[in-house]
XYZ file of N, CA and C in Angstrom:
561
model
N -16.889 12.921 14.445
C -16.920 11.868 15.462
C -17.168 10.471 14.697
N -17.959 10.367 13.622
C -18.016 9.059 12.992
C -16.705 8.660 12.355
N -15.843 9.463 11.994
C -14.528 9.171 11.500
C -13.719 8.610 12.630
N -13.819 9.176 13.828
C -12.996 8.627 14.889
C -13.472 7.276 15.314
N -14.708 7.092 15.359
C -15.325 5.828 15.624
C -14.953 4.695 14.635
N -15.007 5.113 13.440
C -14.573 4.146 12.360
C -13.125 3.770 12.505
N -12.278 4.743 12.733
C -10.816 4.552 12.823
C -10.573 3.643 14.072
N -11.243 3.780 15.189
C -11.053 3.041 16.400
C -11.460 1.567 15.983
N -12.489 1.410 15.405
C -12.921 -0.053 14.994
C -11.891 -0.640 14.115
N -11.487 0.167 13.117
C -10.435 -0.319 12.174
C -9.192 -0.620 12.894
N -8.745 0.096 13.941
C -7.602 -0.158 14.720
C -7.705 -1.405 15.427
N -8.722 -1.738 16.011
C -8.914 -2.960 16.719
C -8.884 -4.055 15.816
N -9.431 -4.056 14.545
C -9.343 -5.162 13.608
C -7.987 -5.355 13.224
N -7.209 -4.335 12.808
C -5.842 -4.314 12.309
C -4.849 -4.931 13.441
N -4.992 -4.508 14.705
C -4.062 -5.132 15.713
C -4.327 -6.592 15.870
N -5.545 -7.159 15.642
C -5.811 -8.502 15.859
C -5.445 -9.514 14.716
N -5.029 -8.947 13.676
C -4.746 -9.815 12.499
C -3.375 -10.592 12.809
N -3.435 -11.918 12.478
C -2.354 -12.659 12.759
C -1.412 -13.047 11.696
N -1.795 -12.997 10.379
C -0.940 -13.306 9.357
C -0.722 -12.001 8.383
N 0.372 -11.904 7.695
C 0.538 -10.770 6.976
C -0.573 -10.522 5.792
N -1.037 -11.707 5.248
C -1.989 -11.476 4.224
C -3.254 -10.972 4.794
N -3.690 -11.491 5.988
C -5.015 -10.908 6.572
C -4.708 -9.480 6.981
N -3.654 -9.014 7.331
C -3.294 -7.736 7.778
C -3.454 -6.762 6.533
N -2.816 -7.284 5.499
C -2.890 -6.400 4.180
C -4.394 -6.351 3.684
N -5.159 -7.397 3.836
C -6.596 -7.246 3.342
C -7.191 -6.364 4.381
N -6.963 -6.273 5.606
C -7.786 -5.438 6.451
C -7.333 -3.940 6.207
N -6.041 -3.690 5.885
C -5.516 -2.381 5.445
C -6.257 -1.910 4.231
N -6.445 -2.711 3.353
C -7.024 -2.354 2.070
C -8.579 -1.928 2.371
N -9.245 -2.767 3.074
C -10.562 -2.470 3.376
C -10.806 -1.198 4.201
N -9.899 -0.973 5.218
C -9.941 0.380 6.001
C -9.584 1.513 5.043
N -8.658 1.415 4.212
C -8.271 2.497 3.284
C -9.432 2.884 2.442
N -10.142 1.909 1.897
C -11.370 2.134 1.101
C -12.464 2.634 1.948
N -12.604 2.129 3.064
C -13.681 2.765 3.889
C -13.444 4.199 4.345
N -12.298 4.502 4.718
C -12.041 5.881 5.190
C -12.070 6.868 4.051
N -11.513 6.379 2.818
C -11.411 7.317 1.632
C -12.578 7.311 0.807
N -13.603 6.419 1.041
C -14.793 6.058 0.188
C -14.239 5.849 -1.145
N -13.355 4.993 -1.380
C -12.692 4.678 -2.657
C -13.319 3.432 -3.254
N -13.017 3.140 -4.552
C -13.562 1.904 -5.096
C -12.428 0.912 -5.249
N -11.294 1.248 -4.977
C -10.239 0.175 -5.081
C -9.063 0.726 -4.186
N -8.116 -0.246 -4.008
C -6.793 0.116 -3.127
C -5.824 -0.820 -3.354
N -4.618 -0.427 -3.049
C -3.518 -1.345 -3.227
C -2.406 -0.941 -2.171
N -1.657 -2.111 -1.744
C -0.499 -1.833 -0.807
C 0.679 -2.451 -1.626
N 1.747 -1.689 -1.512
C 2.992 -2.063 -2.037
C 4.194 -1.916 -1.053
N 5.110 -2.758 -1.140
C 6.317 -2.576 -0.354
C 7.393 -2.271 -1.165
N 8.373 -1.581 -0.562
C 9.642 -1.107 -1.132
C 10.393 -2.343 -1.389
N 10.942 -2.470 -2.630
C 11.850 -3.728 -2.914
C 13.144 -3.479 -2.363
N 13.948 -4.535 -2.312
C 15.327 -4.493 -1.798
C 16.242 -3.451 -2.471
N 15.967 -3.194 -3.707
C 16.694 -2.382 -4.466
C 16.521 -0.804 -4.165
N 15.343 -0.483 -3.522
C 14.936 0.754 -2.991
C 14.598 1.566 -4.269
N 14.482 1.156 -5.323
C 14.090 1.962 -6.629
C 12.877 1.296 -7.263
N 12.080 0.568 -6.570
C 10.957 -0.014 -7.063
C 9.981 -0.436 -5.990
N 8.747 -0.609 -6.378
C 7.760 -1.119 -5.386
C 7.211 -2.495 -5.834
N 6.824 -3.372 -4.895
C 6.299 -4.702 -5.303
C 4.874 -4.748 -4.751
N 3.933 -4.876 -5.429
C 2.499 -5.114 -5.155
C 2.337 -6.269 -4.229
N 1.770 -6.049 -3.003
C 1.570 -7.178 -2.184
C 0.136 -7.452 -1.843
N -0.795 -6.602 -2.168
C -2.217 -6.688 -1.970
C -3.001 -5.565 -2.699
N -3.989 -6.021 -3.287
C -4.952 -5.201 -3.956
C -6.264 -5.584 -3.945
N -7.172 -4.659 -4.229
C -8.620 -4.962 -4.227
C -9.303 -4.105 -5.379
N -10.137 -4.719 -6.155
C -10.974 -4.023 -7.087
C -10.190 -3.593 -8.299
N -9.048 -4.067 -8.564
C -8.330 -3.700 -9.729
C -8.576 -4.916 -10.839
N -8.470 -4.616 -12.070
C -8.456 -5.693 -13.071
C -7.199 -6.602 -12.661
N -7.346 -7.885 -12.885
C -6.275 -8.817 -12.562
C -5.133 -8.516 -13.529
N -5.328 -8.234 -14.734
C -4.228 -7.984 -15.666
C -3.413 -6.581 -15.234
N -4.221 -5.594 -14.779
C -3.507 -4.364 -14.259
C -2.724 -4.694 -13.050
N -3.247 -5.524 -12.072
C -2.443 -5.907 -11.041
C -1.235 -6.523 -11.384
N -1.350 -7.437 -12.365
C -0.060 -8.241 -12.918
C 0.939 -7.141 -13.457
N 0.331 -6.311 -14.112
C 1.243 -5.187 -14.811
C 1.944 -4.315 -13.686
N 1.244 -4.064 -12.623
C 1.675 -3.312 -11.495
C 2.352 -4.125 -10.442
N 2.720 -5.355 -10.705
C 3.395 -6.245 -9.678
C 4.725 -5.689 -9.323
N 5.390 -5.043 -10.157
C 6.651 -4.235 -9.746
C 6.574 -2.896 -10.460
N 6.796 -1.931 -9.812
C 6.679 -0.508 -10.294
C 8.063 0.120 -9.970
N 8.781 0.714 -11.078
C 9.984 1.282 -10.880
C 9.950 2.722 -10.865
N 10.794 3.456 -10.295
C 10.856 4.906 -10.425
C 10.831 5.208 -11.817
N 10.045 6.251 -12.224
C 10.136 6.647 -13.698
C 9.120 6.093 -14.445
N 8.264 5.051 -13.849
C 7.139 4.572 -14.676
C 6.068 5.777 -14.708
N 5.035 5.400 -15.383
C 3.916 6.362 -15.546
C 2.899 6.222 -14.508
N 3.003 5.603 -13.379
C 2.055 5.415 -12.474
C 2.185 6.418 -11.231
N 1.068 6.543 -10.528
C 1.095 7.574 -9.386
C 1.885 7.119 -8.354
N 1.840 5.833 -8.020
C 2.738 5.367 -6.892
C 4.163 5.562 -7.283
N 4.553 5.411 -8.531
C 5.954 5.612 -9.062
C 6.329 7.037 -8.806
N 5.466 7.846 -9.184
C 5.690 9.338 -8.898
C 5.934 9.585 -7.396
N 5.001 9.095 -6.612
C 5.108 9.277 -5.255
C 6.484 8.736 -4.629
N 6.909 7.603 -5.166
C 8.105 6.984 -4.745
C 9.262 8.014 -5.164
N 9.295 8.393 -6.310
C 10.419 9.466 -6.838
C 10.333 10.788 -6.181
N 9.099 11.239 -5.884
C 8.980 12.470 -5.223
C 9.163 12.410 -3.720
N 8.930 11.289 -3.139
C 9.226 10.972 -1.744
C 8.029 11.682 -0.959
N 6.853 11.719 -1.575
C 5.707 12.362 -0.890
C 4.446 11.791 -1.448
N 3.352 12.195 -0.852
C 1.958 11.785 -1.374
C 1.706 12.355 -2.603
N 1.116 11.726 -3.562
C 0.709 12.166 -4.946
C -0.840 11.942 -5.051
N -1.442 12.976 -5.433
C -2.897 12.958 -5.801
C -3.077 13.256 -7.148
N -3.879 12.465 -7.934
C -4.257 12.820 -9.249
C -5.614 12.660 -9.399
N -6.373 13.862 -9.455
C -7.779 13.856 -9.416
C -8.535 13.310 -10.672
N -7.669 13.349 -11.836
C -8.284 12.744 -13.051
C -7.037 12.190 -13.828
N -6.893 10.787 -13.931
C -5.727 10.376 -14.630
C -5.833 10.620 -16.076
N -7.092 10.963 -16.696
C -7.210 11.307 -17.979
C -6.662 12.753 -18.352
N -6.488 13.555 -17.374
C -6.036 14.991 -17.420
C -4.576 15.020 -16.998
N -3.941 14.037 -16.651
C -2.550 14.031 -16.044
C -1.590 13.930 -17.150
N -0.589 15.035 -17.217
C 0.423 15.022 -18.244
C 1.349 13.862 -18.072
N 1.815 13.670 -16.835
C 2.826 12.517 -16.704
C 2.331 11.232 -16.825
N 0.898 10.933 -16.928
C 0.487 9.706 -17.222
C 0.061 9.496 -18.726
N -0.266 10.525 -19.337
C -0.730 10.532 -20.777
C 0.213 9.661 -21.725
N -0.373 8.784 -22.409
C 0.362 8.005 -23.390
C 1.172 6.872 -22.799
N 1.121 6.684 -21.509
C 1.982 5.581 -20.899
C 1.038 4.313 -20.990
N 1.842 3.149 -20.747
C 1.241 1.919 -20.538
C 0.257 1.818 -19.263
N 0.689 2.662 -18.211
C -0.003 2.840 -16.988
C -1.457 3.383 -17.236
N -1.520 4.366 -18.219
C -2.813 4.938 -18.546
C -3.662 3.911 -18.959
N -3.223 3.130 -19.848
C -4.049 1.981 -20.419
C -4.478 0.983 -19.229
N -3.682 0.808 -18.298
C -4.037 -0.075 -17.162
C -5.068 0.643 -16.328
N -4.977 1.921 -16.024
C -5.929 2.668 -15.333
C -7.301 2.418 -15.989
N -7.252 2.687 -17.338
C -8.433 2.493 -18.159
C -8.992 1.122 -17.985
N -8.288 0.123 -18.180
C -8.644 -1.353 -18.011
C -9.287 -1.609 -16.695
N -8.751 -1.012 -15.612
C -9.339 -1.219 -14.283
C -10.590 -0.097 -14.064
N -10.826 0.727 -14.937
C -11.923 1.637 -14.620
C -11.368 2.803 -13.662
N -10.191 3.191 -13.501
C -9.704 4.001 -12.394
C -9.698 5.416 -13.037
N -10.112 6.358 -12.487
C -10.092 7.746 -12.915
C -9.260 8.745 -11.933
N -9.071 8.312 -10.671
C -8.486 9.219 -9.679
C -7.682 8.264 -8.823
N -6.640 8.742 -8.362
C -5.665 7.880 -7.481
C -4.877 8.857 -6.625
N -4.639 8.322 -5.250
C -3.714 9.060 -4.385
C -2.903 7.937 -3.914
N -1.532 8.171 -3.814
C -0.673 7.237 -3.325
C 0.247 8.021 -2.035
N 0.163 7.261 -0.930
C 0.689 7.858 0.209
C 1.927 6.892 0.661
N 3.099 7.508 0.897
C 4.207 6.564 1.421
C 3.854 6.066 2.778
N 4.288 4.889 2.982
C 4.174 4.327 4.472
C 5.507 4.345 4.905
N 5.847 4.973 6.128
C 7.063 5.272 6.659
C 7.005 4.552 8.095
N 8.272 4.015 8.414
C 8.523 3.618 9.783
C 8.638 4.929 10.679
N 8.558 4.570 12.000
C 8.687 5.718 12.902
C 10.045 6.436 12.800
N 10.953 5.738 12.411
C 12.300 6.516 12.112
C 12.294 7.158 10.812
N 11.348 7.103 9.904
C 11.360 7.784 8.649
C 11.699 6.963 7.364
N 11.928 5.797 7.779
C 12.517 4.796 6.635
C 11.080 4.335 5.722
N 11.131 4.614 4.457
C 10.152 4.240 3.587
C 9.930 2.742 3.541
N 8.813 2.297 3.755
C 8.461 0.832 3.842
C 7.657 0.446 2.439
N 6.743 1.338 2.042
C 5.829 1.072 0.886
C 5.051 2.208 0.646
N 3.785 1.819 -0.042
C 2.954 2.769 -0.512
C 1.457 2.191 -0.242
N 0.544 3.056 0.175
C -0.729 2.763 0.310
C -1.598 3.750 -0.594
N -2.259 3.120 -1.613
C -3.057 3.907 -2.697
C -4.403 3.547 -2.603
N -5.268 4.601 -2.842
C -6.649 4.418 -3.038
C -7.096 4.836 -4.444
N -8.135 4.272 -4.974
C -8.521 4.601 -6.361
C -10.011 4.716 -6.466
N -10.312 5.721 -7.347
C -11.726 6.009 -7.536
C -12.146 5.722 -9.097
N -13.256 5.448 -9.268
C -13.788 5.235 -10.635
C -14.288 6.533 -11.377
N -14.413 7.580 -10.607
C -14.843 8.932 -11.282
C -13.765 9.828 -10.815
N -13.535 10.954 -11.459
C -12.542 12.010 -11.111
C -12.894 12.441 -9.642
N -11.812 12.520 -8.788
C -12.006 12.645 -7.284
C -10.807 13.482 -6.807
N -11.063 14.586 -6.187
C -9.825 15.265 -5.433
C -10.019 15.223 -4.004
N -9.623 14.247 -3.196
C -9.682 14.270 -1.874
C -9.251 15.396 -1.101
N -10.019 15.811 -0.169
C -9.723 17.022 0.780
C -8.730 16.757 1.879
N -8.202 17.856 2.454
C -7.395 17.573 3.632
C -8.119 16.763 4.816
N -9.486 17.132 4.890
C -10.318 16.423 5.871
C -10.379 14.944 5.526
N -10.420 14.577 4.317
C -10.469 13.149 3.780
C -9.172 12.406 4.339
N -8.121 13.235 4.289
C -6.749 12.576 4.646
C -6.590 12.598 6.232
N -7.467 13.238 6.977
C -7.159 13.299 8.496
C -6.981 11.960 9.037
N -8.050 11.170 8.857
C -8.098 9.804 9.423
C -7.216 8.812 8.568
N -7.165 9.043 7.325
C -6.437 8.114 6.423
C -5.025 8.223 6.845
N -4.498 9.442 7.304
C -3.026 9.445 7.595
C -2.741 8.674 8.895
N -3.827 8.758 9.929
C -3.593 7.878 11.105
C -3.629 6.343 10.631
N -4.499 6.030 9.845
C -4.358 4.596 9.362
C -3.132 4.189 8.623
N -2.526 5.179 7.781
C -1.222 4.951 7.145
C -0.017 4.773 8.221
N -0.119 5.573 9.314
C 0.783 5.342 10.374
C 0.678 4.057 10.998
N -0.539 3.712 11.346
C -0.787 2.336 12.040
C -0.410 1.201 11.188
N -0.779 1.301 9.899
C -0.374 0.319 8.889
C 1.189 0.147 8.739
N 1.876 1.319 8.718
C 3.293 1.225 8.721
C 3.904 0.534 9.941
N 3.379 0.799 11.140
C 3.809 0.244 12.242
C 3.637 -1.275 12.379
N 2.418 -1.797 11.731
C 2.133 -3.043 11.877
C 2.927 -3.776 10.734
N 3.163 -3.146 9.684
C 3.742 -3.842 8.625
C 5.238 -3.944 8.987
N 5.830 -2.918 9.569
C 7.099 -3.021 10.299
C 7.277 -4.147 11.219
N 6.395 -4.138 12.061
C 6.330 -5.254 13.071
C 6.238 -6.681 12.450
N 5.386 -6.770 11.335
C 5.298 -8.079 10.704
C 6.588 -8.388 10.020
N 7.213 -7.439 9.409
C 8.541 -7.672 8.628
C 9.523 -8.155 9.839
N 9.650 -7.485 10.906
C 10.570 -7.928 11.927
C 10.328 -9.307 12.395
N 8.968 -9.613 12.678
C 8.658 -11.004 13.044
C 9.089 -12.049 12.095
N 8.860 -11.746 10.642
C 9.360 -12.693 9.648
C 10.771 -12.873 9.676
N 11.537 -11.759 9.828
C 13.054 -11.865 9.848
C 13.495 -12.651 11.031
N 12.691 -12.420 12.157
C 13.232 -13.194 13.449
C 12.903 -14.686 13.213
N 11.697 -15.076 12.568
C 11.322 -16.466 12.407
C 12.333 -17.045 11.461
N 12.815 -16.391 10.397
C 13.771 -16.898 9.524
C 15.113 -17.171 10.107
N 15.409 -16.232 10.966
C 16.732 -16.407 11.728
C 16.692 -17.632 12.697
N 15.559 -17.776 13.415
C 15.470 -18.908 14.210
C 15.476 -20.151 13.376
N 14.865 -20.211 12.392
C 14.849 -21.482 11.556
C 16.198 -21.777 11.076
N 17.005 -20.646 10.623
C 18.457 -21.011 10.142
C 19.142 -21.551 11.310
N 18.992 -21.020 12.567
C 19.684 -21.417 13.746
C 19.373 -22.873 14.057
N 18.050 -23.140 13.944
C 17.728 -24.619 14.403
C 18.355 -25.610 13.276
N 18.386 -25.097 11.863
C 19.041 -25.995 10.913
C 20.556 -26.264 11.162
N 21.102 -25.168 11.492
C 22.644 -25.158 11.947
C 22.808 -26.138 13.049
N 21.939 -25.907 14.098
C 22.116 -26.722 15.214
C 21.789 -28.237 15.092
N 20.909 -28.367 14.132
C 20.520 -29.873 13.928
C 21.587 -30.555 12.907
N 22.360 -29.823 12.261
C 23.483 -30.325 11.468
C 24.816 -30.391 12.017
N 24.982 -29.654 13.137
C 26.261 -29.566 13.753
C 26.604 -30.913 14.445
N 27.905 -31.358 14.313
C 28.170 -32.641 15.047
C 28.166 -32.485 16.540
N 27.789 -33.480 17.287
C 27.607 -33.564 18.729
C 28.900 -33.678 19.449
């Protein structure tokens, strides 16, 4: 019951956000609250559909955030693996992960004090990949299905709100282009 109440409170806060930046900050806080994690990040799928662009993060080392500003398929990060596998990836201990061992990403996890990570794809209602929502822990951690129960609802809401935000931005840009054209057209 506590999880449902928390999710309801989070939903109310998410819906009321007016700027993309404040929306992303609320998503990060909600993800950390629901997963009892120490850090979180949100990434958007880049136009090339082969990489992710970091748009918001909390409690990562700034140099690690800069390193992960753009993550391509095939990199040694958990979100990169989730992107290439097209599904959630959970690594309970980055120090015991074979695909992370010896990579620059492993160095960045250490720099940020991260030992466990889960990365969940954010999908539109039509199934189109929008990005990734990740939570990070400072100690080895293996989230349970119960942990993901409310988190997955948050991910669905986050995807809906991000998709709406992107559509609104596209509409504003289109309206601005139309105004510029209208203002420069001869009378």
